[in-house]
Structures are given as structure tokens and as C-alpha cells.
PDB file of C-alpha atoms in Angstrom:
ATOM      1  CA  MET Y  46      -0.921 122.823  86.541  1.00 49.00           C
ATOM      2  CA  PRO Y  47      -0.029 121.433  89.620  1.00 50.00           C
ATOM      3  CA  GLN Y  48       1.931 123.002  92.337  1.00 51.00           C
ATOM      4  CA  GLN Y  49       5.710 122.035  93.055  1.00 52.00           C
ATOM      5  CA  PRO Y  50       6.003 121.539  96.834  1.00 49.00           C
ATOM      6  CA  PRO Y  51       8.283 124.069  98.299  1.00 50.00           C
ATOM      7  CA  VAL Y  52      12.263 123.207  98.671  1.00 47.00           C
ATOM      8  CA  ARG Y  53      13.238 123.238 102.505  1.00 46.00           C
ATOM      9  CA  SER Y  54      16.608 124.243 103.421  1.00 47.00           C
ATOM     10  CA  THR Y  55      18.274 122.905 106.318  1.00 47.00           C
ATOM     11  CA  PRO Y  56      19.308 125.675 108.717  1.00 49.00           C
ATOM     12  CA  ALA Y  57      22.917 125.864 109.541  1.00 50.00           C
ATOM     13  CA  ARG Y  58      23.740 124.887 112.733  1.00 51.00           C
ATOM     14  CA  PRO Y  59      25.198 128.152 114.783  1.00 50.00           C
ATOM     15  CA  ALA Y  60      29.248 128.141 115.623  1.00 50.00           C
ATOM     16  CA  ARG Y  61      30.528 127.368 118.916  1.00 53.00           C
ATOM     17  CA  PRO Y  62      31.045 130.695 120.591  1.00 52.00           C
ATOM     18  CA  ASP Y  63      34.469 129.358 121.840  1.00 51.00           C
ATOM     19  CA  ALA Y  64      35.670 128.625 118.334  1.00 53.00           C
ATOM     20  CA  SER Y  65      37.714 131.546 118.085  1.00 52.00           C
ATOM     21  CA  MET Y  66      39.341 130.757 121.264  1.00 55.00           C
ATOM     22  CA  SER Y  67      41.614 127.551 120.568  1.00 60.00           C
ATOM     23  CA  LEU Y  68      44.550 128.626 122.776  1.00 54.00           C
ATOM     24  CA  ILE Y  69      42.260 128.961 125.485  1.00 57.00           C
ATOM     25  CA  THR Y  70      40.493 125.737 124.979  1.00 60.00           C
ATOM     26  CA  ASN Y  71      43.383 123.828 124.162  1.00 60.00           C
ATOM     27  CA  VAL Y  72      44.688 125.040 127.774  1.00 53.00           C
ATOM     28  CA  MET Y  73      41.422 124.377 129.730  1.00 56.00           C
ATOM     29  CA  ASP Y  74      41.255 120.950 127.769  1.00 58.00           C
ATOM     30  CA  HIS Y  75      44.789 119.904 128.675  1.00 55.00           C
ATOM     31  CA  SER Y  76      45.247 120.651 132.508  1.00 53.00           C
ATOM     32  CA  LEU Y  77      48.918 121.018 133.889  1.00 51.00           C
ATOM     33  CA  ASP Y  78      48.460 117.864 135.484  1.00 57.00           C
ATOM     34  CA  ASP Y  79      49.568 115.939 132.258  1.00 61.00           C
ATOM     35  CA  GLY Y  80      52.928 118.022 132.098  1.00 58.00           C
ATOM     36  CA  TYR Y  81      53.725 117.312 135.928  1.00 59.00           C
ATOM     37  CA  ALA Y  82      52.944 113.920 135.230  1.00 64.00           C
ATOM     38  CA  GLU Y  83      55.280 113.700 132.780  1.00 65.00           C
ATOM     39  CA  ALA Y  84      58.016 115.607 134.315  1.00 61.00           C
ATOM     40  CA  ALA Y  85      57.609 112.863 137.260  1.00 63.00           C
ATOM     41  CA  ALA Y  86      57.963 109.881 134.954  1.00 66.00           C
ATOM     42  CA  TRP Y  87      60.960 111.341 133.301  1.00 61.00           C
ATOM     43  CA  ARG Y  88      62.752 111.874 136.756  1.00 63.00           C
ATOM     44  CA  LYS Y  89      61.532 108.478 137.915  1.00 62.00           C
ATOM     45  CA  ALA Y  90      63.197 106.891 134.558  1.00 61.00           C
ATOM     46  CA  ASP Y  91      66.370 109.111 135.089  1.00 55.00           C
ATOM     47  CA  GLY Y  92      66.796 108.008 138.563  1.00 53.00           C
ATOM     48  CA  GLY Y  93      66.169 110.948 140.861  1.00 51.00           C
ATOM     49  CA  GLY Y  94      69.111 112.637 139.176  1.00 51.00           C
ATOM     50  CA  GLY Y  95      67.005 115.804 137.776  1.00 52.00           C
ATOM     51  CA  MET Y  96      69.094 116.118 134.944  1.00 54.00           C
ATOM     52  CA  PRO Y  97      69.279 114.046 131.422  1.00 59.00           C
ATOM     53  CA  LYS Y  98      72.120 111.833 130.649  1.00 61.00           C
ATOM     54  CA  THR Y  99      73.168 113.623 127.389  1.00 71.00           C
ATOM     55  CA  LEU Y 100      72.852 116.957 129.288  1.00 68.00           C
ATOM     56  CA  ARG Y 101      75.340 115.304 131.965  1.00 69.00           C
ATOM     57  CA  ALA Y 102      77.686 113.701 129.098  1.00 75.00           C
ATOM     58  CA  LYS Y 103      77.891 117.396 127.134  1.00 74.00           C
ATOM     59  CA  LEU Y 104      78.748 118.874 130.533  1.00 76.00           C
ATOM     60  CA  GLY Y 105      81.618 116.067 131.304  1.00 77.00           C
ATOM     61  CA  LEU Y 106      82.843 116.860 127.796  1.00 80.00           C
ATOM     62  CA  ALA Y 107      83.032 120.175 128.385  1.00 81.00           C
ATOM     63  CA  GLY Y 108      84.864 120.100 131.531  1.00 81.00           C
ATOM     64  CA  GLY Y 109      87.122 117.890 130.200  1.00 83.00           C
ATOM     65  CA  LEU Y 110      88.149 119.751 127.286  1.00 85.00           C
ATOM     66  CA  VAL Y 111      88.588 122.904 129.719  1.00 84.00           C
ATOM     67  CA  LEU Y 112      90.789 120.784 131.895  1.00 85.00           C
ATOM     68  CA  ALA Y 113      93.067 119.836 129.107  1.00 86.00           C
ATOM     69  CA  ALA Y 114      93.292 123.043 127.666  1.00 85.00           C
ATOM     70  CA  LEU Y 115      94.248 124.142 131.056  1.00 83.00           C
ATOM     71  CA  ILE Y 116      97.002 121.777 131.286  1.00 86.00           C
ATOM     72  CA  VAL Y 117      98.094 122.592 127.903  1.00 85.00           C
ATOM     73  CA  THR Y 118      98.132 126.341 128.726  1.00 83.00           C
ATOM     74  CA  VAL Y 119     100.469 125.289 131.783  1.00 79.00           C
ATOM     75  CA  GLY Y 120     102.601 123.354 130.136  1.00 79.00           C
ATOM     76  CA  ALA Y 121     103.189 125.562 127.341  1.00 78.00           C
ATOM     77  CA  ALA Y 122     103.966 128.221 130.172  1.00 75.00           C
ATOM     78  CA  GLN Y 123     106.317 126.045 131.909  1.00 75.00           C
ATOM     79  CA  ALA Y 124     107.960 125.026 128.933  1.00 73.00           C
ATOM     80  CA  ARG Y 125     108.645 128.782 128.041  1.00 74.00           C
ATOM     81  CA  VAL Y 126     109.916 129.361 131.423  1.00 70.00           C
ATOM     82  CA  ALA Y 127     112.228 126.397 131.408  1.00 70.00           C
ATOM     83  CA  ALA Y 128     113.492 126.994 127.787  1.00 71.00           C
ATOM     84  CA  PRO Y 129     116.066 129.354 128.643  1.00 76.00           C
ATOM     85  CA  ALA Y 130     117.230 127.281 131.025  1.00 73.00           C
ATOM     86  CA  VAL Y 131     117.601 124.031 128.418  1.00 73.00           C
ATOM     87  CA  ALA Y 132     119.369 126.348 125.981  1.00 78.00           C
ATOM     88  CA  LYS Y 133     121.884 127.255 128.247  1.00 79.00           C
ATOM     89  CA  GLU Y 134     122.450 123.862 129.180  1.00 83.00           C
ATOM     90  CA  ARG Y 135     122.963 122.748 125.567  1.00 84.00           C
ATOM     91  CA  GLU Y 136     125.443 125.804 124.994  1.00 86.00           C
ATOM     92  CA  GLU Y 137     127.520 124.649 128.376  1.00 87.00           C
ATOM     93  CA  LEU Y 138     127.240 120.873 126.906  1.00 90.00           C
ATOM     94  CA  ILE Y 139     128.388 122.088 123.180  1.00 89.00           C
ATOM     95  CA  ASP Y 140     131.379 124.218 124.782  1.00 89.00           C
ATOM     96  CA  ARG Y 141     132.510 121.094 127.216  1.00 90.00           C
ATOM     97  CA  ILE Y 142     132.637 118.975 123.801  1.00 92.00           C
ATOM     98  CA  ASP Y 143     134.685 121.490 122.032  1.00 90.00           C
ATOM     99  CA  GLN Y 144     137.043 121.821 124.650  1.00 90.00           C
ATOM    100  CA  GLU Y 145     137.501 118.291 125.101  1.00 91.00           C
ATOM    101  CA  THR Y 146     138.022 117.925 121.210  1.00 91.00           C
ATOM    102  CA  GLU Y 147     140.654 120.645 121.147  1.00 91.00           C
ATOM    103  CA  ALA Y 148     142.447 118.909 124.298  1.00 91.00           C
ATOM    104  CA  ALA Y 149     142.298 115.474 122.444  1.00 90.00           C
ATOM    105  CA  ASP Y 150     143.819 117.120 119.217  1.00 89.00           C
ATOM    106  CA  ARG Y 151     146.625 118.638 121.240  1.00 90.00           C
ATOM    107  CA  LEU Y 152     147.324 115.359 122.573  1.00 90.00           C
ATOM    108  CA  GLU Y 153     147.484 113.349 119.497  1.00 84.00           C
ATOM    109  CA  ASP Y 154     149.299 116.350 117.942  1.00 86.00           C
ATOM    110  CA  SER Y 155     151.701 115.744 120.892  1.00 89.00           C
ATOM    111  CA  VAL Y 156     151.847 112.034 120.501  1.00 82.00           C
ATOM    112  CA  ASP Y 157     152.744 112.387 116.951  1.00 77.00           C
ATOM    113  CA  GLU Y 158     155.805 114.637 117.835  1.00 84.00           C
ATOM    114  CA  LEU Y 159     156.942 112.480 120.758  1.00 84.00           C
ATOM    115  CA  ARG Y 160     157.003 109.608 118.136  1.00 74.00           C
ATOM    116  CA  ALA Y 161     159.031 111.591 115.681  1.00 75.00           C
ATOM    117  CA  ASP Y 162     161.415 112.188 118.325  1.00 81.00           C
ATOM    118  CA  VAL Y 163     161.867 108.729 119.266  1.00 76.00           C
ATOM    119  CA  SER Y 164     162.337 107.881 115.565  1.00 70.00           C
ATOM    120  CA  GLU Y 165     164.984 110.636 115.156  1.00 73.00           C
ATOM    121  CA  ARG Y 166     166.941 109.680 118.430  1.00 77.00           C
ATOM    122  CA  GLN Y 167     166.755 106.055 117.300  1.00 68.00           C
ATOM    123  CA  ARG Y 168     168.463 107.001 113.631  1.00 64.00           C
ATOM    124  CA  GLU Y 169     170.961 109.308 115.735  1.00 70.00           C
ATOM    125  CA  ALA Y 170     171.774 106.508 117.903  1.00 69.00           C
ATOM    126  CA  LEU Y 171     172.208 104.206 115.016  1.00 61.00           C
ATOM    127  CA  ARG Y 172     174.719 106.549 113.092  1.00 63.00           C
ATOM    128  CA  ASP Y 173     176.456 107.109 116.357  1.00 62.00           C
ATOM    129  CA  SER Y 174     177.320 103.268 116.479  1.00 58.00           C
ATOM    130  CA  GLY Y 175     178.474 103.471 113.070  1.00 54.00           C
ATOM    131  CA  GLY Y 176     175.646 102.546 111.215  1.00 54.00           C
ATOM    132  CA  GLY Y 177     175.854 105.093 108.407  1.00 55.00           C
ATOM    133  CA  ASP Y 178     173.657 104.457 105.558  1.00 59.00           C
ATOM    134  CA  ARG Y 179     172.893 101.098 107.365  1.00 63.00           C
ATOM    135  CA  SER Y 180     170.798 103.354 109.825  1.00 61.00           C
ATOM    136  CA  THR Y 181     168.561 104.421 106.885  1.00 67.00           C
ATOM    137  CA  LEU Y 182     168.347 101.119 105.344  1.00 69.00           C
ATOM    138  CA  VAL Y 183     166.798  99.890 108.643  1.00 67.00           C
ATOM    139  CA  GLY Y 184     164.690 102.928 109.029  1.00 68.00           C
ATOM    140  CA  ILE Y 185     163.138 102.095 105.847  1.00 70.00           C
ATOM    141  CA  LEU Y 186     162.796  98.321 106.214  1.00 71.00           C
ATOM    142  CA  SER Y 187     161.446  98.753 110.034  1.00 71.00           C
ATOM    143  CA  GLY Y 188     158.772 101.188 108.597  1.00 73.00           C
ATOM    144  CA  ALA Y 189     160.085 103.960 111.027  1.00 70.00           C
ATOM    145  CA  THR Y 190     160.829 106.447 108.037  1.00 77.00           C
ATOM    146  CA  ALA Y 191     158.400 107.877 105.429  1.00 83.00           C
ATOM    147  CA  VAL Y 192     159.504 106.667 101.851  1.00 88.00           C
ATOM    148  CA  HIS Y 193     158.402 107.315  98.212  1.00 91.00           C
ATOM    149  CA  GLY Y 194     159.286 105.988  94.658  1.00 93.00           C
ATOM    150  CA  PRO Y 195     158.183 103.943  91.919  1.00 95.00           C
ATOM    151  CA  GLY Y 196     155.592 101.375  92.842  1.00 95.00           C
ATOM    152  CA  VAL Y 197     152.066  99.876  92.464  1.00 96.00           C
ATOM    153  CA  ARG Y 198     148.830 100.762  93.682  1.00 96.00           C
ATOM    154  CA  LEU Y 199     146.628  97.347  94.326  1.00 96.00           C
ATOM    155  CA  VAL Y 200     142.829  97.769  95.070  1.00 96.00           C
ATOM    156  CA  VAL Y 201     140.707  95.231  96.487  1.00 95.00           C
ATOM    157  CA  ASP Y 202     137.143  95.451  97.217  1.00 94.00           C
ATOM    158  CA  ASP Y 203     134.362  93.376  98.389  1.00 91.00           C
ATOM    159  CA  ALA Y 204     131.921  92.054  95.571  1.00 90.00           C
ATOM    160  CA  GLU Y 205     129.275  94.200  94.322  1.00 86.00           C
ATOM    161  CA  ASP Y 206     126.531  91.498  95.856  1.00 78.00           C
ATOM    162  CA  ALA Y 207     128.182  90.611  98.896  1.00 72.00           C
ATOM    163  CA  SER Y 208     125.047  89.808 100.720  1.00 56.00           C
ATOM    164  CA  THR Y 209     124.742  86.334  99.148  1.00 44.00           C
ATOM    165  CA  GLY Y 210     125.843  83.184 100.920  1.00 44.00           C
ATOM    166  CA  GLY Y 211     128.254  80.630  99.840  1.00 42.00           C
ATOM    167  CA  ASP Y 212     126.102  77.411  99.416  1.00 45.00           C
ATOM    168  CA  GLY Y 213     128.310  75.804 101.918  1.00 40.00           C
ATOM    169  CA  ASP Y 214     131.472  76.686 100.759  1.00 46.00           C
ATOM    170  CA  ALA Y 215     134.246  76.243 102.999  1.00 40.00           C
ATOM    171  CA  ARG Y 216     135.111  80.126 102.789  1.00 52.00           C
ATOM    172  CA  SER Y 217     131.917  80.799 104.638  1.00 48.00           C
ATOM    173  CA  THR Y 218     132.781  78.875 107.728  1.00 45.00           C
ATOM    174  CA  SER Y 219     135.880  80.959 108.541  1.00 48.00           C
ATOM    175  CA  GLY Y 220     133.849  83.775 110.693  1.00 45.00           C
ATOM    176  CA  PHE Y 221     132.540  85.881 107.617  1.00 46.00           C
ATOM    177  CA  SER Y 222     129.163  85.218 106.653  1.00 48.00           C
ATOM    178  CA  ASP Y 223     129.318  85.643 102.891  1.00 55.00           C
ATOM    179  CA  THR Y 224     131.814  84.671 100.129  1.00 71.00           C
ATOM    180  CA  GLY Y 225     131.929  87.911  98.714  1.00 85.00           C
ATOM    181  CA  ARG Y 226     133.581  89.674 101.322  1.00 88.00           C
ATOM    182  CA  VAL Y 227     137.458  90.204 101.421  1.00 92.00           C
ATOM    183  CA  ARG Y 228     138.657  88.363 104.443  1.00 91.00           C
ATOM    184  CA  ASP Y 229     141.751  89.059 106.488  1.00 92.00           C
ATOM    185  CA  ARG Y 230     143.569  85.956 105.151  1.00 92.00           C
ATOM    186  CA  ASP Y 231     143.048  87.562 101.464  1.00 93.00           C
ATOM    187  CA  MET Y 232     144.763  90.305 102.632  1.00 94.00           C
ATOM    188  CA  GLN Y 233     147.803  88.562 104.232  1.00 94.00           C
ATOM    189  CA  ARG Y 234     148.615  86.663 100.991  1.00 94.00           C
ATOM    190  CA  VAL Y 235     148.244  89.800  99.021  1.00 95.00           C
ATOM    191  CA  VAL Y 236     150.694  91.386 101.346  1.00 95.00           C
ATOM    192  CA  ASN Y 237     153.120  88.410 101.508  1.00 94.00           C
ATOM    193  CA  GLY Y 238     152.835  88.295  97.790  1.00 95.00           C
ATOM    194  CA  LEU Y 239     153.964  91.722  97.466  1.00 95.00           C
ATOM    195  CA  TRP Y 240     156.916  91.469  99.921  1.00 93.00           C
ATOM    196  CA  GLU Y 241     157.905  88.153  97.730  1.00 94.00           C
ATOM    197  CA  SER Y 242     157.768  90.159  94.705  1.00 94.00           C
ATOM    198  CA  GLY Y 243     160.067  92.609  95.713  1.00 93.00           C
ATOM    199  CA  ALA Y 244     158.372  95.343  97.498  1.00 93.00           C
ATOM    200  CA  GLU Y 245     160.604  97.558  99.814  1.00 91.00           C
ATOM    201  CA  ALA Y 246     157.659  99.283 101.546  1.00 92.00           C
ATOM    202  CA  VAL Y 247     153.877  98.367 101.769  1.00 94.00           C
ATOM    203  CA  SER Y 248     151.059 100.281 103.501  1.00 94.00           C
ATOM    204  CA  ILE Y 249     146.977  99.295 103.614  1.00 95.00           C
ATOM    205  CA  ASN Y 250     145.070 101.986 103.416  1.00 94.00           C
ATOM    206  CA  GLY Y 251     147.689 104.459 104.763  1.00 90.00           C
ATOM    207  CA  GLN Y 252     148.449 102.019 107.655  1.00 89.00           C
ATOM    208  CA  ARG Y 253     152.247 101.129 107.131  1.00 91.00           C
ATOM    209  CA  LEU Y 254     153.275  97.566 107.553  1.00 91.00           C
ATOM    210  CA  THR Y 255     156.318  96.863 109.448  1.00 86.00           C
ATOM    211  CA  ALA Y 256     158.051  93.283 110.776  1.00 82.00           C
ATOM    212  CA  LEU Y 257     155.784  93.244 113.529  1.00 84.00           C
ATOM    213  CA  SER Y 258     152.447  94.470 111.604  1.00 88.00           C
ATOM    214  CA  ALA Y 259     149.328  91.927 112.075  1.00 89.00           C
ATOM    215  CA  ILE Y 260     146.490  91.433 109.729  1.00 93.00           C
ATOM    216  CA  ARG Y 261     143.647  90.180 111.777  1.00 92.00           C
ATOM    217  CA  ALA Y 262     139.898  89.870 111.643  1.00 90.00           C
ATOM    218  CA  ALA Y 263     137.378  90.861 114.641  1.00 86.00           C
ATOM    219  CA  GLY Y 264     134.052  89.556 113.616  1.00 81.00           C
ATOM    220  CA  ASP Y 265     133.557  91.037 109.842  1.00 78.00           C
ATOM    221  CA  ALA Y 266     136.027  93.691 109.914  1.00 86.00           C
ATOM    222  CA  ILE Y 267     139.945  93.522 108.840  1.00 92.00           C
ATOM    223  CA  LEU Y 268     141.990  94.977 111.630  1.00 92.00           C
ATOM    224  CA  VAL Y 269     145.420  96.309 110.449  1.00 91.00           C
ATOM    225  CA  ASP Y 270     147.982  96.889 113.773  1.00 86.00           C
ATOM    226  CA  ASN Y 271     144.512  96.650 115.753  1.00 85.00           C
ATOM    227  CA  ARG Y 272     143.269  99.473 113.798  1.00 87.00           C
ATOM    228  CA  PRO Y 273     139.845  98.501 111.583  1.00 89.00           C
ATOM    229  CA  LEU Y 274     140.046  99.211 107.968  1.00 90.00           C
ATOM    230  CA  VAL Y 275     136.908  99.954 105.690  1.00 89.00           C
ATOM    231  CA  PRO Y 276     136.839  98.617 102.181  1.00 91.00           C
ATOM    232  CA  PRO Y 277     137.641  99.046  99.737  1.00 93.00           C
ATOM    233  CA  TYR Y 278     141.415  98.103 100.544  1.00 95.00           C
ATOM    234  CA  THR Y 279     144.373 100.378  99.105  1.00 95.00           C
ATOM    235  CA  VAL Y 280     147.394  98.849  99.188  1.00 96.00           C
ATOM    236  CA  LEU Y 281     150.254 100.721  97.952  1.00 95.00           C
ATOM    237  CA  ALA Y 282     153.970  98.883  97.600  1.00 95.00           C
ATOM    238  CA  VAL Y 283     157.438 100.950  96.529  1.00 94.00           C
ATOM    239  CA  GLY Y 284     159.337  98.699  94.372  1.00 92.00           C
ATOM    240  CA  ASP Y 285     160.631  98.432  90.428  1.00 92.00           C
ATOM    241  CA  GLY Y 286     156.758  99.094  89.267  1.00 90.00           C
ATOM    242  CA  GLY Y 287     156.375  97.274  85.941  1.00 92.00           C
ATOM    243  CA  GLU Y 288     158.313  94.238  87.302  1.00 94.00           C
ATOM    244  CA  LEU Y 289     156.933  94.525  90.942  1.00 94.00           C
ATOM    245  CA  SER Y 290     153.225  94.021  88.985  1.00 94.00           C
ATOM    246  CA  ASP Y 291     154.446  91.113  86.796  1.00 95.00           C
ATOM    247  CA  ARG Y 292     156.066  89.236  89.331  1.00 95.00           C
ATOM    248  CA  PHE Y 293     152.816  89.956  91.704  1.00 96.00           C
ATOM    249  CA  GLN Y 294     150.415  88.885  88.994  1.00 95.00           C
ATOM    250  CA  ASN Y 295     152.285  85.689  88.131  1.00 95.00           C
ATOM    251  CA  SER Y 296     152.846  84.870  91.617  1.00 94.00           C
ATOM    252  CA  GLU Y 297     150.816  82.079  93.575  1.00 94.00           C
ATOM    253  CA  ASP Y 298     148.977  85.003  95.690  1.00 94.00           C
ATOM    254  CA  GLY Y 299     148.532  87.000  92.682  1.00 94.00           C
ATOM    255  CA  LEU Y 300     146.662  83.785  91.195  1.00 95.00           C
ATOM    256  CA  TYR Y 301     144.699  83.348  94.109  1.00 94.00           C
ATOM    257  CA  LEU Y 302     143.607  86.855  93.984  1.00 93.00           C
ATOM    258  CA  HIS Y 303     142.401  86.492  90.755  1.00 93.00           C
ATOM    259  CA  ALA Y 304     140.788  83.034  91.497  1.00 92.00           C
ATOM    260  CA  LEU Y 305     138.921  85.163  93.997  1.00 92.00           C
ATOM    261  CA  GLN Y 306     137.852  87.749  91.476  1.00 92.00           C
ATOM    262  CA  GLU Y 307     136.657  84.959  89.119  1.00 91.00           C
ATOM    263  CA  ASN Y 308     134.896  82.810  91.572  1.00 89.00           C
ATOM    264  CA  TYR Y 309     133.377  85.283  94.075  1.00 89.00           C
ATOM    265  CA  GLY Y 310     133.127  88.438  92.577  1.00 90.00           C
ATOM    266  CA  ILE Y 311     135.700  90.059  94.650  1.00 92.00           C
ATOM    267  CA  ARG Y 312     136.818  93.371  92.679  1.00 94.00           C
ATOM    268  CA  THR Y 313     140.494  93.962  92.148  1.00 94.00           C
ATOM    269  CA  ALA Y 314     142.832  96.526  90.432  1.00 95.00           C
ATOM    270  CA  ILE Y 315     146.273  96.909  90.185  1.00 94.00           C
ATOM    271  CA  SER Y 316     148.457 100.049  88.449  1.00 94.00           C
ATOM    272  CA  VAL Y 317     151.689 100.763  88.178  1.00 94.00           C
ATOM    273  CA  GLU Y 318     152.698 104.385  89.731  1.00 94.00           C
ATOM    274  CA  ASP Y 319     155.627 106.630  88.992  1.00 93.00           C
ATOM    275  CA  ASP Y 320     156.042 107.886  92.618  1.00 93.00           C
ATOM    276  CA  VAL Y 321     154.234 106.240  95.872  1.00 93.00           C
ATOM    277  CA  ARG Y 322     154.317 107.770  99.316  1.00 93.00           C
ATOM    278  CA  LEU Y 323     154.073 106.109 102.092  1.00 90.00           C
ATOM    279  CA  SER Y 324     153.979 107.609 105.426  1.00 86.00           C
ATOM    280  CA  ALA Y 325     156.172 106.377 108.523  1.00 81.00           C
ATOM    281  CA  ALA Y 326     154.748 103.623 111.030  1.00 81.00           C
ATOM    282  CA  PRO Y 327     154.402 104.466 114.689  1.00 73.00           C
ATOM    283  CA  SER Y 328     157.771 104.040 116.385  1.00 64.00           C
ATOM    284  CA  VAL Y 329     158.191  99.944 116.496  1.00 67.00           C
ATOM    285  CA  ILE Y 330     158.998  99.258 120.615  1.00 69.00           C
ATOM    286  CA  ILE Y 331     161.228  96.089 120.952  1.00 70.00           C
ATOM    287  CA  ARG Y 332     161.028  94.539 124.372  1.00 72.00           C
ATOM    288  CA  THR Y 333     162.446  91.390 123.941  1.00 78.00           C
ATOM    289  CA  ALA Y 334     165.027  91.141 121.277  1.00 74.00           C
ATOM    290  CA  GLN Y 335     168.564  92.157 121.546  1.00 76.00           C
ATOM    291  CA  PRO Y 336     171.552  93.088 119.458  1.00 71.00           C
ATOM    292  CA  ILE Y 337     174.198  90.567 119.409  1.00 75.00           C
ATOM    293  CA  THR Y 338     177.414  92.020 120.468  1.00 72.00           C
ATOM    294  CA  GLU Y 339     180.985  90.998 119.383  1.00 68.00           C
ATOM    295  CA  LYS Y 340     181.442  89.567 123.035  1.00 69.00           C
ATOM    296  CA  ASP Y 341     177.898  87.661 122.340  1.00 64.00           C
ATOM    297  CA  ALA Y 342     179.515  86.286 119.161  1.00 59.00           C
ATOM    298  CA  SER Y 343     182.534  85.383 120.582  1.00 59.00           C
TER     299      SER Y 343
END
């Protein structure tokens, strides 16, 4: 039987004696010169500043935040210090406003008292001159005396949609920008119509009308004796309530008011009142007119 040749085995190479010393080997294989070279290249690329741009940006941001916090802290401290002074000045200003308001109220009361005194002296002068009941009538007709009695209440107000124009209508050329607004000439016609219908005393929004009263416009506002009025306009008239209402509504001026309601949406409402109270008007000062004496008549 032939003999098999022996099997040869390749002997294993012996391990490197430094295989277990990888850290030392790495240090020996890679010199520190590579690190120095890398650092030198980084400094050269950075312009020799010696600090990364990102690090400098972070430090700048931190410095800005610290500065902002310092400013806020100082401002808050100053505000706390100045707060008592500001509060004191505010209290002083409020006190001055209250004092001036009280002084204005006292002056207004004094003016009312003087007006009442002048009116009373005027009535006494008329009585002393033989006026008698005629002086009372003059006081009522001139508006110098407060009155009350039956009458009517007429409310005139702008249209609900008063912002729309009039499409070239003639009303839009008289100083008011839209046709749904009550105008000074409308109130003039209302008052004149009430006088003609038998009213004995008339007021608008509490303003008593006299023989010298004027109803005018200033921009879009209506003035009565230079005092601005705010809609709705409430007209009170003393007279025979039922007859006064009927005569006014059937008059030319009453029909004019009805046309405004129909064509422009101006709102109106009239009612008969059992007792209407009108305050007296400020004293009427006559500068030009003089009474006719018996000597002048002859």
C-alpha cells in the first residue's frame, strides 16, 4: 500500500513585539510636527489673529448681551429713582386742573347770577315805567323769561345712512358733503314755520331763541347763537299744542320738512305736549335800537 506524503503546515509568523503598544506606536509614527504644522496653517489662514472667527463672534455677542443687560439695569434703576418725582408732578398737575375747573365753574355761576340780575332789573325798569303786564309779555317774547305751557316737541335728525352723496343734487353744493344731513337752512325753515303757525316761544336743544338769534353753519355743524348743536335736534315750541302741530304740518315749511324725509331719509317726529318748559335766554343787549318817546313821536 503506497504511503501518503506527509502534510506540511505553514509555520505561523511571530507577532510583532510592538503590537500591544498601539498608543506608543501611533505617537512614534505621527510626530508632533504635524500638529504644529496644522496650527501654523490655521493661524496663517486666520490672518494671524490667534483666535477663530466663530469664537470671536461668540465673545462679541456675549459682550453685547452683557452691555444690553447693564443698560437695562441702569435704566430700571433710574426709573425707580425718578418715579416718585413723576408721580408728584402728576398729582400737582391734577390738583391744578381741579382748581382751575372749580374756578371756571364759579365764574360760570357768577355769570348766570349776573344775567339773572340784569333780567330782573330790566323787568323792574319796565314796571316802573308803567309797563305792567306788558313787561311780562315783552320778557316772554324776547326770551328773557323762562316759560312753560302746552306746545309741541319736534325732533329732526340726520338720515340713518348720512354718508352717501346726492349724485349732483343741489343740496350737496351748500357746504354739507351729503344730502342726508340736516342743514342750517332746514332748521331756519322749521323755526320760521313754527313761529308762523302760532308758537309763542321756541328753543333748539335747550337754546332759547330770541329776536336776535341766528341759525348758521360752520363746516358741517349747525350753530345757534354761535353755540354748536349736536343731532338729533329737538325743537320745543310753546303754543296751542294741537292747533300748532296741525298748522305747522300743513304749512309750506312743514311740507318742506316732509319732502326732506321722503327724498333724503331725514328723520322727523312731532308730538303734542301738555307742558313744555323753556329756560330763559341770556340777556339781550341792545346797542342800536332806541325806544320812541312822546317827544320823538311829535
